[in-house]
GROMACS .gro file of C-alpha atoms in nm:
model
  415
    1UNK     CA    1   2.528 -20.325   6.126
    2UNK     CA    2   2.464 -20.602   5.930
    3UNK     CA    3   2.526 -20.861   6.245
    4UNK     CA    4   2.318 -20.644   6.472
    5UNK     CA    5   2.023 -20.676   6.249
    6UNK     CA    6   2.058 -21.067   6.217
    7UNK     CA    7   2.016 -21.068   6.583
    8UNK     CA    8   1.697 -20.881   6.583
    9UNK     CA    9   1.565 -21.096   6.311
   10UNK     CA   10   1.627 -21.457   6.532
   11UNK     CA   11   1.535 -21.722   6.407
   12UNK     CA   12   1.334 -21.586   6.129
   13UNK     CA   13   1.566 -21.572   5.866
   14UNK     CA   14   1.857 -21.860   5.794
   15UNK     CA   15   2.211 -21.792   5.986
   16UNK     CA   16   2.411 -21.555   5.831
   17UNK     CA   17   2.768 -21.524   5.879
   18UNK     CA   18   2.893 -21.175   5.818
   19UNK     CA   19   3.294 -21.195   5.740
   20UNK     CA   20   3.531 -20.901   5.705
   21UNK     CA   21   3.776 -20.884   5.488
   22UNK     CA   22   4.066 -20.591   5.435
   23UNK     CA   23   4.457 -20.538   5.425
   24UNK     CA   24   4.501 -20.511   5.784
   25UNK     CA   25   4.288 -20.730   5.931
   26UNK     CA   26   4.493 -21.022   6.116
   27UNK     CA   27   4.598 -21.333   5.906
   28UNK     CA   28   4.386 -21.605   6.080
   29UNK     CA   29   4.032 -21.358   6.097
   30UNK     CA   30   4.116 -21.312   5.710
   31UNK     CA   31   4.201 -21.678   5.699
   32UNK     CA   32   3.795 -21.712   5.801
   33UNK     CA   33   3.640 -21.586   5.473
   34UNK     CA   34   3.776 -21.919   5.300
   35UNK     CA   35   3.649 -22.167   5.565
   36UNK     CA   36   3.350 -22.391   5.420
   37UNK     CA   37   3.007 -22.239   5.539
   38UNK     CA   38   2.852 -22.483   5.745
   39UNK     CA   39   2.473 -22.614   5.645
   40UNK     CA   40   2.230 -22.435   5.600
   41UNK     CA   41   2.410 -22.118   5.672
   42UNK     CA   42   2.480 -21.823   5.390
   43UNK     CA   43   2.801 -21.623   5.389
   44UNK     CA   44   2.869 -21.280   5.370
   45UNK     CA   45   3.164 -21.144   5.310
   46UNK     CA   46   3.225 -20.755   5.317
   47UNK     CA   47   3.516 -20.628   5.180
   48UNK     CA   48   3.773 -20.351   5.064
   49UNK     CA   49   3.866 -20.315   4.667
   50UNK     CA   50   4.113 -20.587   4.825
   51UNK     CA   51   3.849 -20.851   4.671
   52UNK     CA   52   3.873 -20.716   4.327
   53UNK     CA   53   4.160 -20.884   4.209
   54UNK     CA   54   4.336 -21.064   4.476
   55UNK     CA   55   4.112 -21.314   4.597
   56UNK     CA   56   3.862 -21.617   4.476
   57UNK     CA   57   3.648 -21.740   4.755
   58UNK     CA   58   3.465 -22.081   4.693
   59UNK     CA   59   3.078 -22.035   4.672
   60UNK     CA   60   3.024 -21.658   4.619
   61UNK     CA   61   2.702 -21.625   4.383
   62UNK     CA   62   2.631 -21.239   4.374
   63UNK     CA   63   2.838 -20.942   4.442
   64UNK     CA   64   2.694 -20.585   4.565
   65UNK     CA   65   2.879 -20.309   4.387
   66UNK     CA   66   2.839 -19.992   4.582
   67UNK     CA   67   3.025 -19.842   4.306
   68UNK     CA   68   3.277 -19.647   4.553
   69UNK     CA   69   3.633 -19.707   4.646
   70UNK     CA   70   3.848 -19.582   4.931
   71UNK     CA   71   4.166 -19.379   4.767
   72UNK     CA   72   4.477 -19.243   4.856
   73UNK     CA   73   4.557 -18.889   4.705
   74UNK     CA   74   4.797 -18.700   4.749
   75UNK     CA   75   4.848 -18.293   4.742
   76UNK     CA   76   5.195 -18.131   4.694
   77UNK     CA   77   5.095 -17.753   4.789
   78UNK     CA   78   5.006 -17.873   5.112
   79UNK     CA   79   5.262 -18.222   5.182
   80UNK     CA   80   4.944 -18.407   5.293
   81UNK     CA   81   4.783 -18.718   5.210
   82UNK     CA   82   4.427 -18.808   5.241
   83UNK     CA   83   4.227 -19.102   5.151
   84UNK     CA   84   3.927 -19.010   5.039
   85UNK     CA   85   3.591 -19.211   4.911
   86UNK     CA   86   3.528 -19.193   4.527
   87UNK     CA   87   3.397 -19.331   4.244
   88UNK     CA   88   3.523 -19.649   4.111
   89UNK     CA   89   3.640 -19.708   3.764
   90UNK     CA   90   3.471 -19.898   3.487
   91UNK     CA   91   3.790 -20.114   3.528
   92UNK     CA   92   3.733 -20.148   3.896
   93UNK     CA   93   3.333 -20.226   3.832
   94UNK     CA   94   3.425 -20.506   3.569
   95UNK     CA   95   3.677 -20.683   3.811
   96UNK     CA   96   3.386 -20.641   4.116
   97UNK     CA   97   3.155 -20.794   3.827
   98UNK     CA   98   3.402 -21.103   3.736
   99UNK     CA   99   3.404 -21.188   4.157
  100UNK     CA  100   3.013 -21.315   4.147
  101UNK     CA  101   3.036 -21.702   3.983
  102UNK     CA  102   3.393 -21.775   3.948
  103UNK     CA  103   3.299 -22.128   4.024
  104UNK     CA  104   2.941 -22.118   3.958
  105UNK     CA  105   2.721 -21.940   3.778
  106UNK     CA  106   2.688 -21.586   3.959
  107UNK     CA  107   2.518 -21.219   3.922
  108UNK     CA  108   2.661 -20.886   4.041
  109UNK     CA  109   2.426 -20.596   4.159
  110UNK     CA  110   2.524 -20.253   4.054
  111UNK     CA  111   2.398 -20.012   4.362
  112UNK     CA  112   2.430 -19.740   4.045
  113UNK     CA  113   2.258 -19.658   3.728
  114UNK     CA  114   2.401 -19.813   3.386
  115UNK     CA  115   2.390 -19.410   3.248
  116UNK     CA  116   2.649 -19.302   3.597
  117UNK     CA  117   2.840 -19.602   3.458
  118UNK     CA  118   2.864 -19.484   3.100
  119UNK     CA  119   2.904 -19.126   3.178
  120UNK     CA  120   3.051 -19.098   3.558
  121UNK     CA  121   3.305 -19.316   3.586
  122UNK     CA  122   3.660 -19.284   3.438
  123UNK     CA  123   3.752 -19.585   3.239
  124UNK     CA  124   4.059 -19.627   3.442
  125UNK     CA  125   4.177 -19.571   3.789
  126UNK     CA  126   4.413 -19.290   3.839
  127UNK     CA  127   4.778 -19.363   3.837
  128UNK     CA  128   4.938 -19.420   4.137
  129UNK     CA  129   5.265 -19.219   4.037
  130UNK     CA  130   5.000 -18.928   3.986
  131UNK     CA  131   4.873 -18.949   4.341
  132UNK     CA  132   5.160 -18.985   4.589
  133UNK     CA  133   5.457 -18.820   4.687
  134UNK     CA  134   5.753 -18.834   4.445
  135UNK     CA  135   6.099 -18.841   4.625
  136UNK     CA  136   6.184 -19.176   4.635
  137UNK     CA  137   6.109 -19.180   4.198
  138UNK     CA  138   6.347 -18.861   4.172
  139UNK     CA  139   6.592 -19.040   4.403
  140UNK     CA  140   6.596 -19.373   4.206
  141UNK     CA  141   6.595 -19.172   3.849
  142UNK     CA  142   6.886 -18.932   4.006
  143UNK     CA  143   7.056 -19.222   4.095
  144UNK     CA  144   7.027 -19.423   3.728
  145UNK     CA  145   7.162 -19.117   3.538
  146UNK     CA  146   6.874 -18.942   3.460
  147UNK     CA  147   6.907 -18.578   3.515
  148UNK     CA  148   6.620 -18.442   3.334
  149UNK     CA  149   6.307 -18.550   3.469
  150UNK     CA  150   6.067 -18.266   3.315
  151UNK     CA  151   6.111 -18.407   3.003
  152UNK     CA  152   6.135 -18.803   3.102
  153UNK     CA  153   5.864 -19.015   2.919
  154UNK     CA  154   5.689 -19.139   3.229
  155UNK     CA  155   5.466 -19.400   3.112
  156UNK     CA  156   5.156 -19.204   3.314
  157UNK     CA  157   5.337 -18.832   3.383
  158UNK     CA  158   5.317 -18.704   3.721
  159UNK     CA  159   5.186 -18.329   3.779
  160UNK     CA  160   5.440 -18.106   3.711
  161UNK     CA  161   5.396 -17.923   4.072
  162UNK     CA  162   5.420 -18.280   4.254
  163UNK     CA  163   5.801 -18.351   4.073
  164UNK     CA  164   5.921 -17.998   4.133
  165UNK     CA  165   5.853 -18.019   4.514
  166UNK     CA  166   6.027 -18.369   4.568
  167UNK     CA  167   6.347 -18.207   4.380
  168UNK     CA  168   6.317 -17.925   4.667
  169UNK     CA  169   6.283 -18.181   4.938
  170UNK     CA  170   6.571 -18.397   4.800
  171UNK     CA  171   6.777 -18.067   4.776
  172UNK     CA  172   6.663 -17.950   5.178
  173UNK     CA  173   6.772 -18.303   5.253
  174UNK     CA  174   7.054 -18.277   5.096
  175UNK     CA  175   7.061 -18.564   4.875
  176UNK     CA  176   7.107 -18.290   4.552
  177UNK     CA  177   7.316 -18.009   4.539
  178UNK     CA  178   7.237 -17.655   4.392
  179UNK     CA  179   7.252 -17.841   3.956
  180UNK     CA  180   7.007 -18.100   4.057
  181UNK     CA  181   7.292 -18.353   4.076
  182UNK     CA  182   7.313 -18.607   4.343
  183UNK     CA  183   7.562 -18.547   4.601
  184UNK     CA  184   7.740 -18.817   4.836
  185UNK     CA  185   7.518 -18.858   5.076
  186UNK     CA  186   7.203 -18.861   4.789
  187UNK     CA  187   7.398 -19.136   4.669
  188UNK     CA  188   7.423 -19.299   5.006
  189UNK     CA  189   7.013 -19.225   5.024
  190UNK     CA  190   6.943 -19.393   4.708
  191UNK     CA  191   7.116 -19.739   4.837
  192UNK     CA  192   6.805 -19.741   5.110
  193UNK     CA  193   6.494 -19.875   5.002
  194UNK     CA  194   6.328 -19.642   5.220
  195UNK     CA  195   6.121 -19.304   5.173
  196UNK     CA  196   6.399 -19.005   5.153
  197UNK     CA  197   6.348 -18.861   5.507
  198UNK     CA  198   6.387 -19.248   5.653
  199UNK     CA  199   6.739 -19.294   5.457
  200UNK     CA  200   6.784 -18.927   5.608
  201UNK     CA  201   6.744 -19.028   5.926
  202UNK     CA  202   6.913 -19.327   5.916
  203UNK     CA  203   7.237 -19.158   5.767
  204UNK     CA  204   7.175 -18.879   6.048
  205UNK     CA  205   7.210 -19.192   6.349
  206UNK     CA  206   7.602 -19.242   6.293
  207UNK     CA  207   7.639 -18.913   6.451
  208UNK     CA  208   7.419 -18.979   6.688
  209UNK     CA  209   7.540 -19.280   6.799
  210UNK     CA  210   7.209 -19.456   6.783
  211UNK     CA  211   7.180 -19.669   6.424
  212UNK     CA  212   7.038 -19.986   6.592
  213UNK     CA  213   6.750 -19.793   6.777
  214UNK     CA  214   6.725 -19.602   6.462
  215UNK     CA  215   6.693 -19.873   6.219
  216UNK     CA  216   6.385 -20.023   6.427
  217UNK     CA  217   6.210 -19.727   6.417
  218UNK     CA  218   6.234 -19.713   6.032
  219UNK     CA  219   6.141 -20.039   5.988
  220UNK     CA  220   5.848 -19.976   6.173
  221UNK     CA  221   5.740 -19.684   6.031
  222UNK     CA  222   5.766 -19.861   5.664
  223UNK     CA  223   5.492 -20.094   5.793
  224UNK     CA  224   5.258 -19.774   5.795
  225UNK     CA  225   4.989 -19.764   6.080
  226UNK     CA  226   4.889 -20.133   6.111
  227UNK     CA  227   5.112 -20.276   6.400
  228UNK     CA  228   4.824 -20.262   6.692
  229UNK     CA  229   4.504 -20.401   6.598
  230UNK     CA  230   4.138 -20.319   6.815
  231UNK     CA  231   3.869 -20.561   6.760
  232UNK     CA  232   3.548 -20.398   6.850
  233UNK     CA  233   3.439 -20.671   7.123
  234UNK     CA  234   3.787 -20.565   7.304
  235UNK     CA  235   3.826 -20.183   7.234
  236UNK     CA  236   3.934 -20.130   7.590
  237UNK     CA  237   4.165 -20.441   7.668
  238UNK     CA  238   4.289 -20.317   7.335
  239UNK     CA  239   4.367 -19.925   7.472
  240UNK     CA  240   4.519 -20.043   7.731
  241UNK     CA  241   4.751 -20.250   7.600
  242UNK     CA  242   4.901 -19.978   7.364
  243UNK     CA  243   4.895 -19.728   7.648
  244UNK     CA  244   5.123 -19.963   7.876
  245UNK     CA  245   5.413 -19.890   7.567
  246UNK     CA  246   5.378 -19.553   7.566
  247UNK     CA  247   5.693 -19.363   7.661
  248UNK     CA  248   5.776 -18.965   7.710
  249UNK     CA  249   5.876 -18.825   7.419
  250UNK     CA  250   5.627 -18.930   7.137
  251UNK     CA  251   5.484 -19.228   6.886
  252UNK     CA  252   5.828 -19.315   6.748
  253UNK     CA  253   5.960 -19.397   7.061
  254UNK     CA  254   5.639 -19.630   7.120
  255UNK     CA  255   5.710 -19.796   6.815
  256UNK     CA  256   6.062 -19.869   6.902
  257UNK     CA  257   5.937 -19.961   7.273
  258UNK     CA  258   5.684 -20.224   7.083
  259UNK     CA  259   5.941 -20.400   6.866
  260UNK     CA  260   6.189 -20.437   7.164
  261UNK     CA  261   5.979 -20.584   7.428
  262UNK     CA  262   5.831 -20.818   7.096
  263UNK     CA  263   6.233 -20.914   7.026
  264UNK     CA  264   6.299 -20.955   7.414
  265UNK     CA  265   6.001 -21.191   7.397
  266UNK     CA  266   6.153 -21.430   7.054
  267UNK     CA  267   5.921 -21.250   6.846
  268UNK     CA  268   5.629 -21.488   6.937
  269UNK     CA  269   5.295 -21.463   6.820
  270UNK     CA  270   5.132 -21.526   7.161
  271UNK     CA  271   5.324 -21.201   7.265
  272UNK     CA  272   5.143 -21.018   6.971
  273UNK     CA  273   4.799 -21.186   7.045
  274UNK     CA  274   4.822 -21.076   7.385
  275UNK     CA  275   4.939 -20.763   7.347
  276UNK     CA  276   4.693 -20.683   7.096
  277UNK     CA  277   4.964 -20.582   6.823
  278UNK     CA  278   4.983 -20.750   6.471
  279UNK     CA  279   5.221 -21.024   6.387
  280UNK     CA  280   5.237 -21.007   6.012
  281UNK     CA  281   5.308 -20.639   6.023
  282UNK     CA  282   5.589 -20.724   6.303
  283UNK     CA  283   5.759 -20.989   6.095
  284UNK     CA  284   5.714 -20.759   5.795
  285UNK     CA  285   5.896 -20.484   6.032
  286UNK     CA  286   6.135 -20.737   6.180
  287UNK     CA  287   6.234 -20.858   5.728
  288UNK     CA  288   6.298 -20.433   5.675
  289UNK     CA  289   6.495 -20.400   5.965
  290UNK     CA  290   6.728 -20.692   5.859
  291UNK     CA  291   6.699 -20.574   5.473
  292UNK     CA  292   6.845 -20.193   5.635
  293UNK     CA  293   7.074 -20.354   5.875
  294UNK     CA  294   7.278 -20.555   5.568
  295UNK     CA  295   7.285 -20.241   5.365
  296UNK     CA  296   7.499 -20.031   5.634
  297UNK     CA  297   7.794 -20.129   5.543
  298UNK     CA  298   7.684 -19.991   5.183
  299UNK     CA  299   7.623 -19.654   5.268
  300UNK     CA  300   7.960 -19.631   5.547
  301UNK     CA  301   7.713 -19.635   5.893
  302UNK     CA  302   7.833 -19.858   6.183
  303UNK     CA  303   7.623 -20.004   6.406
  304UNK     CA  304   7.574 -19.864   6.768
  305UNK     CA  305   7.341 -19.797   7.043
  306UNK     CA  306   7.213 -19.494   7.237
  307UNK     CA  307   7.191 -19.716   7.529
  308UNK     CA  308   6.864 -19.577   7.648
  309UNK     CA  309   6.939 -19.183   7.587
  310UNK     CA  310   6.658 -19.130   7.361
  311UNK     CA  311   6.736 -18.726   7.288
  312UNK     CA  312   6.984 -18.906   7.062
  313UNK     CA  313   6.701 -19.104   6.885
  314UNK     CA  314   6.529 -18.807   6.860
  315UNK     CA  315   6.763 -18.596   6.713
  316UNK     CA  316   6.857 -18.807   6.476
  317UNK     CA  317   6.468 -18.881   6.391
  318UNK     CA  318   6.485 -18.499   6.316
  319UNK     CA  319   6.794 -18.492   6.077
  320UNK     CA  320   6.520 -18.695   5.861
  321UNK     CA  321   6.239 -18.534   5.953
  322UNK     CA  322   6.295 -18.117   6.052
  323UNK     CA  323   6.088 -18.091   5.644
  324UNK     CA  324   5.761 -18.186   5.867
  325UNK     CA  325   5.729 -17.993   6.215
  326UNK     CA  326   5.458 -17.757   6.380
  327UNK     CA  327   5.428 -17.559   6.722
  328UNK     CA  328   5.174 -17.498   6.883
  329UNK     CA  329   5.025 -17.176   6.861
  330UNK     CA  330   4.722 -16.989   7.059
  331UNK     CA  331   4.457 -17.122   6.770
  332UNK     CA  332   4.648 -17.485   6.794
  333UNK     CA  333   4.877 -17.624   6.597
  334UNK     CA  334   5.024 -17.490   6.286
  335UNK     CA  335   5.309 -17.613   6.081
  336UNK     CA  336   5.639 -17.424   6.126
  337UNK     CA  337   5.636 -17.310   5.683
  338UNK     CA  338   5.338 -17.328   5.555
  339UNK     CA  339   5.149 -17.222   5.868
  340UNK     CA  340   4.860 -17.474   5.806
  341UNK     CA  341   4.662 -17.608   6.129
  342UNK     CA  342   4.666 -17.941   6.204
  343UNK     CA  343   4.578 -18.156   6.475
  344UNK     CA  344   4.729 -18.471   6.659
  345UNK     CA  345   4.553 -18.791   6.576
  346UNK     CA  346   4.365 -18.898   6.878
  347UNK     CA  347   4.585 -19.275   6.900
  348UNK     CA  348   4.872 -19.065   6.927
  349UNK     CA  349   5.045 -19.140   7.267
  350UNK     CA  350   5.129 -18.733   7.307
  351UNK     CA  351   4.733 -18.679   7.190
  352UNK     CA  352   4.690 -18.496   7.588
  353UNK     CA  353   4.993 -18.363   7.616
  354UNK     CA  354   5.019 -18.074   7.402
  355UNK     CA  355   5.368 -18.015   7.386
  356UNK     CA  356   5.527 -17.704   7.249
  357UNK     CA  357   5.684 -17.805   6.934
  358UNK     CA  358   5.674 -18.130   6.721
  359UNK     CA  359   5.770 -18.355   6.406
  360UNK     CA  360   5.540 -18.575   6.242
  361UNK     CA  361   5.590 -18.845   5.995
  362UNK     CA  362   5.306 -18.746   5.785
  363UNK     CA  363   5.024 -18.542   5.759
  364UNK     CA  364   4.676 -18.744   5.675
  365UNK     CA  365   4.331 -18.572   5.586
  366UNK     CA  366   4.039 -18.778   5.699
  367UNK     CA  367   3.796 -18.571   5.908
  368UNK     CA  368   4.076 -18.358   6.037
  369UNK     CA  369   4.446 -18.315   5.877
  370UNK     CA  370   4.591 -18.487   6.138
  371UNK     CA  371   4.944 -18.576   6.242
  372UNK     CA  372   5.038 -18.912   6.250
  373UNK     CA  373   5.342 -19.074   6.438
  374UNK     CA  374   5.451 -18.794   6.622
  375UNK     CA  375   5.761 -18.652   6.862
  376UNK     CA  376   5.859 -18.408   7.089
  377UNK     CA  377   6.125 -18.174   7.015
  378UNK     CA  378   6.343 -17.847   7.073
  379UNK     CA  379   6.321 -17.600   6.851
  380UNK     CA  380   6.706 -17.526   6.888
  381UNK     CA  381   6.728 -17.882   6.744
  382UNK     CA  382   6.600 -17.749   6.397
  383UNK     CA  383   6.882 -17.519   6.392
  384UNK     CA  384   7.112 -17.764   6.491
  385UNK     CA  385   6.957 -18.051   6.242
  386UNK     CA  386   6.947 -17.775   5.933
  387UNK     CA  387   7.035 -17.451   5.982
  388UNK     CA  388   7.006 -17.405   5.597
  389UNK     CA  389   6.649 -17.472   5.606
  390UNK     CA  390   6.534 -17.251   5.934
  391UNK     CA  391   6.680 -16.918   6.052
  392UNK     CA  392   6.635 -16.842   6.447
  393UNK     CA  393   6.346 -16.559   6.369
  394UNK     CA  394   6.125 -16.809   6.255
  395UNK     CA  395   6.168 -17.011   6.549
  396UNK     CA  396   6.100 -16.743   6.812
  397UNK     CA  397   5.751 -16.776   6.967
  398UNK     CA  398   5.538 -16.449   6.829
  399UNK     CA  399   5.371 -16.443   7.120
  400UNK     CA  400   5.612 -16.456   7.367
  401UNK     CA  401   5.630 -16.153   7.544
  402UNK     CA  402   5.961 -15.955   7.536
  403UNK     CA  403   6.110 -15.744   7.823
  404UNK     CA  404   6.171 -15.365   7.690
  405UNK     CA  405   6.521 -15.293   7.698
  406UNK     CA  406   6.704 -15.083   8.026
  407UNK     CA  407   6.370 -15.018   8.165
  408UNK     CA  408   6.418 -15.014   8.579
  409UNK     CA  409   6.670 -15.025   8.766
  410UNK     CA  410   6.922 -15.344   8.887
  411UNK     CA  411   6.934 -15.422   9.240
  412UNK     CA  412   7.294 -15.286   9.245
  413UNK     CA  413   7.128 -14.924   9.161
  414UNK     CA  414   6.853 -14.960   9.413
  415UNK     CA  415   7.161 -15.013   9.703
   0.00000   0.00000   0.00000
């Protein structure tokens, strides 16, 4: 917006350079915002809460405080996430403040009135433990000894409703047993530095004889959803490139497609800039996947390959994952226990094709609750995966239709 209206204003105003700035923006555009503005020129830089504390960029006078922030919530009743725009904290507003004249003398403009900052805005930002998912805390505390975690002094206590549903997950995982105590493979789980389901899932790939397809995938999916990146001059070279990894089957297998072509190549950056797919967030991937690989020997997993039969990945993707699955039903898609709909995000490779059932690796509310990173897979596979956690009535289709019993007659009786 900002660059569009520079270039209806010409050459009546000075040149203006507009510079981005967030997490997942690649390392040399980011790299830009510290680069000396050249004579006569003015800089702006537009950024993410990112600039609150992290960075100090030589020559910024005044700061615009919109006084909102983009957070991540997170709501146990329904296992979904969402990241929603809010108010900032006073804490938040007085580190935006301290950004204008760090190296010169500087003024910050507050896009809000000094009576919403006295009497609208907490003083603090909400803790993070009191905002996200909990299984990997329970896991860690299980793991140190500590059995009773309603009456732990947290430091900031989580909800009550957020701890008790990551004890059920752990014990549908079967990381605890019926007492709350860990069992051997929760004990093998804890060793991972991974979410729950992910150490799930990679404990699940020794019988699937797939660890070293499976241990890419994790590593991937630990780098969240910043591997491919679209600049908005190349939005269609971009596509493009992410549809030629696409493979049947779903998003996970994409990922894993991604990381092997970028190992086939030496892991080069020109492979990445070409391909339109992040290098930081590969090497991060590629550090994980090394990290998990040394810890197999830990947790008793060998090392093998699938050797291109992916029903193996997949399986073993949902030992980890069978917690978060949905069919599709005549109104859409709804998940398989809580019967919520939700939809598959648009980037998804599988976005057209609709199949029957599927896993996802989580569940995001932006302007939809949509499915992110997700896969194709059987139903009879749920069974098969954790048959304490489904029973074969909840699996049927309701709407499949159902031939009455000894109606007719057989061919044999017709002669």
């Amino acid at each position: 917006m900002l660059q569009d209206r520079c270039r209806r204003l010409g050459s009546k105003i000075r040149e203006l350079l507009v510079l981005p700035i967030y997490a997942n923006l690649p390392s040399d555009m980011q790299a830009r915002i510290f680069q000396p503005t050249p004579q006569g020129a003015r800089k702006v830089v537009v950024a993410t809460n990112i600039a609150e504390t992290s960075l100090t960029i030589e020559g910024i006078i005044y700061v615009l405080d919109p006084g909102f922030c983009k957070q991540k919530s997170y709501n146990p009743r329904t296992g979904m996430e969402s990241l929603t725009v809010t108010p900032c904290s006073k804490a938040s507003a007085n580190q935006r403040a301290g950004r204008a004249g760090r190296v010169a003398a500087g003024k910050c403009f507050r896009l809000y009135t000094a009576w919403a900052y006295q009497h609208e805005l907490e003083e603090t930002t909400v803790p993070e433990i009191q905002r996200t998912s909990l299984g990997n805390v329970v896991l860690l505390l299980k793991s140190l000894g500590i059995h009773d975690l309603m009456h732990f002094d947290f430091l900031d206590p989580p909800p009550y409703e957020t701890l008790l549903l990551a004890l059920e997950q752990l014990y549908a995982l079967g990381a605890l047993n019926h007492l709350g105590e860990l069992t051997t493979s929760g004990r093998k789980m804890a060793e991972l530095p991974v979410d729950p389901m992910l150490s799930k899932m990679i404990l699940a790939s020794e019988k699937y004889s797939c660890s070293e397809e499976i241990l890419t995938v994790a590593a991937m999916l630990s780098v969240n959803n910043s591997i491919f990146y679209r600049p908005k001059d190349k939005v269609v070279h971009a596509d493009n490139a992410r549809v030629n990894f696409f493979l049947p089957g779903g998003d996970h297998l994409v990922l894993l497609n991604v990381y092997t072509q970028w190992a086939e190549s030496g892991y080069s950056s020109q492979w990445c800039y070409e391909n339109f797919v992040q290098f930081r967030s590969m090497r991060r991937a590629r550090d994980v996947r090394e990290q998990l690989e040394g810890l197999l020997e830990r947790v008793e997993v060998g090392l093998s390959s699938c050797q291109g039969d992916y029903i193996r990945v997949r399986k073993a993707i949902t030992a980890g994952y069978f917690y978060h699955t949905a069919r599709l039903t005549r109104s859409g898609y709804r998940t398989v226990k809580q019967q919520q709909t939700v939809f598959i995000h648009p980037n998804s490779s599988l976005f057209e094709e609709q199949p029957r059932w599927l896993l996802y690796h989580e569940l995001v509310l932006t302007t939809k609750e949509f499915m992110r990173q997700v896969l194709e897979i059987e139903s009879s596979w749920l069974l098969e995966v954790a048959p304490h956690y489904y029973k074969a009535k909840e699996l049927e289709d309701p709407h499949a239709k159902k031939m009455p019993k000894k109606t007719g007659k057989t061919r044999e009786e017709l002669g």
